XYZ file of C-alpha atoms in Angstrom:
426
model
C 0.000 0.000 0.000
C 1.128 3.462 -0.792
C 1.120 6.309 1.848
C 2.644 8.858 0.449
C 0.603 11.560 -1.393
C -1.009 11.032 -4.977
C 1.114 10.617 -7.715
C 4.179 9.982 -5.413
C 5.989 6.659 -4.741
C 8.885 5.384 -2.807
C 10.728 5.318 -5.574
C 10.104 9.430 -5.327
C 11.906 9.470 -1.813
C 15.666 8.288 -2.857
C 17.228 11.613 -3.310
C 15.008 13.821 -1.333
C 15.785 15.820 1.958
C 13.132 15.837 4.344
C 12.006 13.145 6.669
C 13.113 10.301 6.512
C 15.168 11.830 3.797
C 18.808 9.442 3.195
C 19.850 12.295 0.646
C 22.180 14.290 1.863
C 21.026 17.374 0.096
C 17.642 19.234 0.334
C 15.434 19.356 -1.949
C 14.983 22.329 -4.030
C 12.340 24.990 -3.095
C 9.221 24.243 -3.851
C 7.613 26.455 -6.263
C 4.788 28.367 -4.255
C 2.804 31.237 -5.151
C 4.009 34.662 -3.758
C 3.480 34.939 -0.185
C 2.820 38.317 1.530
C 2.538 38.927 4.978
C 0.386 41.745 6.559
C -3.085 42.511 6.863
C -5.196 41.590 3.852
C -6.220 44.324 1.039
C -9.537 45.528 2.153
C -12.272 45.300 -0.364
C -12.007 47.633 -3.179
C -8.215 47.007 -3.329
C -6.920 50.021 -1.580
C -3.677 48.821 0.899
C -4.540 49.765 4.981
C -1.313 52.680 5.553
C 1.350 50.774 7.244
C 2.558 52.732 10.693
C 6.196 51.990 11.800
C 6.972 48.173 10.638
C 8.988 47.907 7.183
C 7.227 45.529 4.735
C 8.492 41.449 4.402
C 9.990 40.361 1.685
C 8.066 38.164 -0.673
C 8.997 35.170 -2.565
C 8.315 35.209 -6.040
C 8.287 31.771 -8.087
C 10.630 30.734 -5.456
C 13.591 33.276 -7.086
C 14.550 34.364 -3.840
C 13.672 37.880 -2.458
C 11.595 40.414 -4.489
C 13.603 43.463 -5.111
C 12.698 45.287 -1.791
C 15.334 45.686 0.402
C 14.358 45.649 3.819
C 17.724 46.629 4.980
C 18.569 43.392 7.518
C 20.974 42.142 5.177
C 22.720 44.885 6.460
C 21.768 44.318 10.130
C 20.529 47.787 9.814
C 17.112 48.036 11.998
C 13.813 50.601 11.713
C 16.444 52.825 9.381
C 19.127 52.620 11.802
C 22.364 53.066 10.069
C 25.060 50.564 11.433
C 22.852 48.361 13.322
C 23.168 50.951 16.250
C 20.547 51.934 18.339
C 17.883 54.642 18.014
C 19.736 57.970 17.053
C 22.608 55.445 15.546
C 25.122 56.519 18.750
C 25.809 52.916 19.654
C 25.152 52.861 23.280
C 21.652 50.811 23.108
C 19.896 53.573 25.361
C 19.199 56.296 22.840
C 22.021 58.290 24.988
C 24.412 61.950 23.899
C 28.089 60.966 23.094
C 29.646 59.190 25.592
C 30.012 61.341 28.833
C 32.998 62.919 29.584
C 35.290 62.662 32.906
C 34.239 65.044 35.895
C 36.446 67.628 36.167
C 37.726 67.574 39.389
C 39.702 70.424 39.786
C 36.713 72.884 38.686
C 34.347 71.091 41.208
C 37.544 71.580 44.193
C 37.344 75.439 43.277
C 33.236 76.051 43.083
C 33.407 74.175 46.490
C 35.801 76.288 47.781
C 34.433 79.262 46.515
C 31.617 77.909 48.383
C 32.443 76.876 51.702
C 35.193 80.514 51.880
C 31.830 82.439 51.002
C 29.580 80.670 53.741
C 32.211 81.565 56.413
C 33.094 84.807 55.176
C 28.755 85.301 55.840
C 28.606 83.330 58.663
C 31.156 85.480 60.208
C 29.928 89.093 59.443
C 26.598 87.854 60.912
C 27.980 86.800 63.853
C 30.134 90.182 64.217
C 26.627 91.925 63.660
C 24.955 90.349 66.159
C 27.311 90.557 68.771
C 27.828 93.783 67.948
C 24.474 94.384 68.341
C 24.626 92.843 72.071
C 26.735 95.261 73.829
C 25.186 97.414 76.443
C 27.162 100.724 75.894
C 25.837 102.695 78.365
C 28.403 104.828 79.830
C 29.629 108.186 78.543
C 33.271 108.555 79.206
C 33.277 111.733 77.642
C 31.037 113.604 81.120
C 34.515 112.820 82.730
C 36.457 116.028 83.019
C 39.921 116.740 84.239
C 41.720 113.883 82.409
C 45.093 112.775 82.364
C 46.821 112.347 79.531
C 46.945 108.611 77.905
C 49.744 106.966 77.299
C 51.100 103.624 75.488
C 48.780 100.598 75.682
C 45.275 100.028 77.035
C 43.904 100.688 80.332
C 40.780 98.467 81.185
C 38.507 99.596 84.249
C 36.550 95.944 85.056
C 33.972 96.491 87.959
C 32.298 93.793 89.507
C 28.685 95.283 90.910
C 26.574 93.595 93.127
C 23.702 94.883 91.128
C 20.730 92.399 91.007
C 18.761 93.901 88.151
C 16.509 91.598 86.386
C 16.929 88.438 89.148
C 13.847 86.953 90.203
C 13.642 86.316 94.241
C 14.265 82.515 93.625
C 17.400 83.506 91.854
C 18.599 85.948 94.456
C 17.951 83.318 97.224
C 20.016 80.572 95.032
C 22.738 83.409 94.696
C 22.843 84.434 97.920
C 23.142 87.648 96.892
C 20.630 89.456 99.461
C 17.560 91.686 97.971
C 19.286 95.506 98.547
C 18.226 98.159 96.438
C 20.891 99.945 93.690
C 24.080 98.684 93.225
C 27.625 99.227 94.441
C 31.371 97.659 93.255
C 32.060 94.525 94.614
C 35.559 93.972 92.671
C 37.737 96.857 90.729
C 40.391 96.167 88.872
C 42.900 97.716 86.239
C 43.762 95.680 83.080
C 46.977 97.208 81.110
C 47.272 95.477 77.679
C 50.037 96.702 75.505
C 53.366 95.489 73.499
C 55.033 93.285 76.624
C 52.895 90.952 79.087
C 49.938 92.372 80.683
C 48.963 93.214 83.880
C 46.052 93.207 86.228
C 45.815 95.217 89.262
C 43.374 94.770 91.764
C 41.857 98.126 93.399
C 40.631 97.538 97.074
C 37.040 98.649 97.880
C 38.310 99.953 100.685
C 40.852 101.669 99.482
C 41.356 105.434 100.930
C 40.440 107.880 98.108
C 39.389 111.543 97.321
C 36.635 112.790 95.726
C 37.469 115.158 93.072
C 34.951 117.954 91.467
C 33.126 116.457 88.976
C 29.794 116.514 86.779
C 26.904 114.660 87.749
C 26.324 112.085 84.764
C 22.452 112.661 84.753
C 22.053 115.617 86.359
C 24.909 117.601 84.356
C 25.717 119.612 87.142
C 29.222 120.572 88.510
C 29.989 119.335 91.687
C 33.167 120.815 93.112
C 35.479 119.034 95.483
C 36.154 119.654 99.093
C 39.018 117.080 99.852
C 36.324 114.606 101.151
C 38.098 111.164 101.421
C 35.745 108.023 101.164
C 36.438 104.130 100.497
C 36.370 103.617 96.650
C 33.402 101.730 96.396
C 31.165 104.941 97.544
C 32.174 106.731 94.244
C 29.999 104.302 92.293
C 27.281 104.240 94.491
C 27.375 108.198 94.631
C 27.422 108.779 90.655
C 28.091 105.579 88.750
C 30.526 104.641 86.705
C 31.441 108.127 85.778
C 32.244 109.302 88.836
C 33.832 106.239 90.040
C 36.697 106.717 86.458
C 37.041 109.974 87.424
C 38.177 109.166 91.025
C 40.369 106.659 89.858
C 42.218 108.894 86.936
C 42.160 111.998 89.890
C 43.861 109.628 92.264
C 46.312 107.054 90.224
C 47.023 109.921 87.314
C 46.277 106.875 84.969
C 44.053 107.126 81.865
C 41.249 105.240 81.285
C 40.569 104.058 78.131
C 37.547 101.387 78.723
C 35.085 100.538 81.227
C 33.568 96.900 82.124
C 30.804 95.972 84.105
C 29.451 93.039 85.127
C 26.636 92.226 87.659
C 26.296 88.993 89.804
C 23.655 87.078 87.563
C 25.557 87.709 84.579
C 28.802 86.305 86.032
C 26.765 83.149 87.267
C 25.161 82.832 83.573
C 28.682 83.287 81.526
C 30.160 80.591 83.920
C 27.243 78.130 83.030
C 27.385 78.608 79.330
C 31.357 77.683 79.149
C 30.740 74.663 81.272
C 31.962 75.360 84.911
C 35.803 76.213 85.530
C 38.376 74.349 87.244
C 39.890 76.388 89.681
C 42.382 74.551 92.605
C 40.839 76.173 95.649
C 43.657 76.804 97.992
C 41.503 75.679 101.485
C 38.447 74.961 102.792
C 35.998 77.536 102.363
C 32.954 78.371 104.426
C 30.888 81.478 104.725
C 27.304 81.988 105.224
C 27.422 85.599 103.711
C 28.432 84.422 100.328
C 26.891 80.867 100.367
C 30.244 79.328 99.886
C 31.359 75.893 100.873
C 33.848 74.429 99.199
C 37.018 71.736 99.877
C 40.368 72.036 99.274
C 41.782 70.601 95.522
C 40.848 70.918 92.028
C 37.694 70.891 91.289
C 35.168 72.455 88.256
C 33.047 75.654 89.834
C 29.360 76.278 88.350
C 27.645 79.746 88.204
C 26.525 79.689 92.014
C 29.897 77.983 93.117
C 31.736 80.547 91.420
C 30.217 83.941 92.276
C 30.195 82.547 96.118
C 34.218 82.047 95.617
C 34.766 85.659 94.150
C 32.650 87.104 97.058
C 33.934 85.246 99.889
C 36.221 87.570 102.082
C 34.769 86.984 106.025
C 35.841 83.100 105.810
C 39.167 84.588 104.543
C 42.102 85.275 106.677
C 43.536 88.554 104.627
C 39.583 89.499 103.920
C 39.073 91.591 101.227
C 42.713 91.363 100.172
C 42.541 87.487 99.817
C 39.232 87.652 97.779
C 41.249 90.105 95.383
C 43.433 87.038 94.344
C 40.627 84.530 94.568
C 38.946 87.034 91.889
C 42.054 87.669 90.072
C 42.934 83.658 89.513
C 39.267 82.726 88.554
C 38.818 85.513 86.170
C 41.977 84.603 84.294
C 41.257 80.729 84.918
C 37.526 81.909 82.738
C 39.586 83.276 80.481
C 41.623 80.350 79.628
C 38.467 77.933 79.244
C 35.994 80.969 77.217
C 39.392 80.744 74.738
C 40.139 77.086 74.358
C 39.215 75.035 71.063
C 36.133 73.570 72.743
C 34.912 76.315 72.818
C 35.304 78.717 70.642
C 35.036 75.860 67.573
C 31.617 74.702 68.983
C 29.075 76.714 68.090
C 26.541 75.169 70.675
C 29.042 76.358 73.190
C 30.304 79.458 71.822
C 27.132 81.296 71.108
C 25.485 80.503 74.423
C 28.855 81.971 75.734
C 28.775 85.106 73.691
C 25.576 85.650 74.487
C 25.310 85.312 78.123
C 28.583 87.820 78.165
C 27.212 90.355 76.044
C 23.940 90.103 77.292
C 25.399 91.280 81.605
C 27.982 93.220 80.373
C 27.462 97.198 80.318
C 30.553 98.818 78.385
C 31.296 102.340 77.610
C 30.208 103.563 74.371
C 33.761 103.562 71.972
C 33.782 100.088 73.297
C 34.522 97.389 70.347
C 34.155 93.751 70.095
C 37.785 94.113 69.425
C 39.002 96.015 72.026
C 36.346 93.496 74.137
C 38.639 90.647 72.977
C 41.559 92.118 73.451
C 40.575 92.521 77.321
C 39.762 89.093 77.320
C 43.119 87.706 75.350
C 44.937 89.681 78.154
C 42.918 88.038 81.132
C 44.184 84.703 79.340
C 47.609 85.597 79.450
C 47.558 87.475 83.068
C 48.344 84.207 84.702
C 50.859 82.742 81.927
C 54.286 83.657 80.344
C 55.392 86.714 81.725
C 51.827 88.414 82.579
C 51.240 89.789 86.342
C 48.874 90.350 88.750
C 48.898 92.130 92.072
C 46.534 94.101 94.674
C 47.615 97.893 94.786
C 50.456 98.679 96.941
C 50.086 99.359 100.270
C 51.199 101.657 103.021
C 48.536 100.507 105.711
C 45.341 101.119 107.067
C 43.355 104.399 108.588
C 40.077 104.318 110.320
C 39.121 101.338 108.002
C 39.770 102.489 105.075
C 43.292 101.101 103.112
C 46.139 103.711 102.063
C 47.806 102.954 99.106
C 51.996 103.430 99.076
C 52.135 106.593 97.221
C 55.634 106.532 96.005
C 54.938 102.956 94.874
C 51.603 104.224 93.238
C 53.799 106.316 91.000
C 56.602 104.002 89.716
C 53.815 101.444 88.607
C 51.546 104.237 87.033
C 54.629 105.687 85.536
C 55.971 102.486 83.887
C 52.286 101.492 82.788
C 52.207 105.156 80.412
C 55.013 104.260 79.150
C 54.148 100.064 78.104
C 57.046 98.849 80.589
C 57.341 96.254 82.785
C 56.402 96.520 85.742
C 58.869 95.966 88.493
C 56.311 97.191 91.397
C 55.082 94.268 93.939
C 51.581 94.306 95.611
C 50.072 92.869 98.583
């Protein structure tokens, strides 16, 4: 029986390639009527618009292609030339030419540029806002009678017990009693210039005249009758006015600056840097100033620290003692307000700045550079060759403290002229 189709036999099946096929050539193409693929003609024999796909190739009377050249031969795709990608750039995503290397060096400069013009911002901002801060109250120029200035800088720094803006709970912490006004509790001299400087500490005490002067509010001249009074009662007579014109009458040194600070303000400045370490010499007791401290090294908060600078009835020397307790701890603040922990940490620095600008009253040519420089000198007071010393003394009448006159004028006399001073204190 024959299977194969009609008209075929096996006898058909020697040489052909196909199944079952022993040949080992195929067998020609058949001879088929030309195939096209795509949608059919619609009726009326218009062609449908072809969108986007190149036509097939047909076979004609099994020839081979038709004379349409759809371009693969030539692996070229959708009009592509090269067989690249769309836009023919040969990176398969359609991309620009290939992207150059990042030019380092310009990016280093635009980020310096950068970072040098934040700063530069940063720091006129702060300069303006400090700036802003200071409380420049007093008029240096209602002083009359000066003497003439001489070489360096000549800081007056007053300590008041002034208690302006502390609530009752504060004054109780402070132990800093609930009297009316304000008076000096500390005085001291500050002479910055070209060699080491030195701080000098004035006595409240201290025996002094009262020259003529003009009120500061009232503007009126009071004239001077030789009336001697402990140097604390010029301030609490007139001010700070009065109290730098009893200090230029009396020392025949100029005054170029004035610095105040009151008790809540030197608690608050000591808070924001952190406490200071301070190596307290003995035990210290006393129920005026509310301190109590032991012996040794140790780091002082606000409270702690005012009731060191005020304690003088637990000390043997009295106020004299408390004049180097208030000398070593202001210098000691110094040196930790101007270490690298500080002033490079702006969540320490600016609470610092502020607090200190905030309870400090200045007079009004005061700078934030001269202010620096006052405080770059308290740093150095207690290092390299910088000094510090009470006023010399010749002894004591009716309470009040005379100073050594002769040794009153060698030290004023080497401070005009920016020398060092030789001149010891008690």
């Amino acid at each position: 029986m024959n299977d194969w189709p009609q008209g075929w036999s096996d006898d058909d099946r020697g040489n052909r390639y196909g199944r079952g096929s022993a040949g080992a050539q195929p067998e020609s193409a058949r001879v088929m009527r030309q195939v096209r693929r795509g949608p059919a003609a619609p009726p009326g024999g218009r062609q449908a618009p072809q969108y986007g796909v190149p036509q097939q190739p047909s076979y004609v009377d099994g020839q081979g292609y038709d004379s349409y050249d759809s371009g693969y031969n030539t692996g070229q795709v959708y009009g592509s030339p090269g067989g690249r990608g769309p836009g023919g750039h040969g990176d398969g995503y359609g991309g620009g030419a290939p992207r150059p290397a990042p030019n380092w060096r310009r990016r280093i400069k635009v980020t310096s540029i950068t970072l040098v013009t934040v700063l530069i911002v940063t720091l006129v901002g702060t300069y303006f806002w400090a700036d802003s801060k200071l409380n420049r109250e007093v008029d240096l120029s209602k002083v009359i009678d000066r003497p003439e200035a001489g070489e360096g800088t000549n800081y007056l720094i007053v300590g008041s017990d002034s208690r302006a803006g502390m609530t009752d709970e504060q004054k109780k912490k402070l132990h800093t009693g609930s009297s009316e006004g304000k008076r000096t509790d500390s005085m001291m001299i500050l002479h910055t210039g070209g060699g080491a400087p030195t701080l000098i500490s004035l006595p409240r005490d201290s025996d002094v005249e009262i020259p003529t002067f003009v009120g500061s509010e009232s503007g009126k001249t009071y004239q001077g009758t030789g009336r001697h009074v402990k140097l604390n009662a010029a301030y609490a007579e007139d001010g700070p006015e009065l109290l730098v014109r009893t200090v230029e009458f009396n020392t025949g040194l100029h005054i170029d600056h004035y610095v105040e600070i009151g008790f809540a303000g030197f608690a608050n400045i000591v808070d924001a840097v952190g406490g200071v370490e301070m190596d307290i010499p003995q035990d210290i007791k006393d129920s005026k100033s509310g301190a109590d401290l032991k012996k040794g090294k140790q780091v002082l908060d606000g409270q702690q620290a005012l009731a060191f600078v005020r304690t003088r009835y637990a000390l043997a020397g009295s106020d004299l003692d408390r004049t180097k307790n208030q000398q070593k701890f202001l210098s000691a603040l110094a040196n930790q307000v101007a270490t690298p922990g500080t002033v490079l940490n702006p969540f320490k620095l600016y609470p610092t700045m502020g607090a200190g600008l905030d309870s400090l009253i200045v007079d009004k040519d005061m700078s934030l550079f001269g202010l620096a420089d006052m405080f770059w000198a308290m740093k150095g007071v207690s290092g390299g060759d910088g000094k510090s010393m009470n006023m010399p003394l010749a002894g004591s009448s009716g309470g009040n403290l005379l100073w050594d006159k002769d040794k009153v004028k060698t030290l004023v006399e080497q401070l005009k002229n920016d020398e060092k001073v030789t001149v010891s204190g008690d």
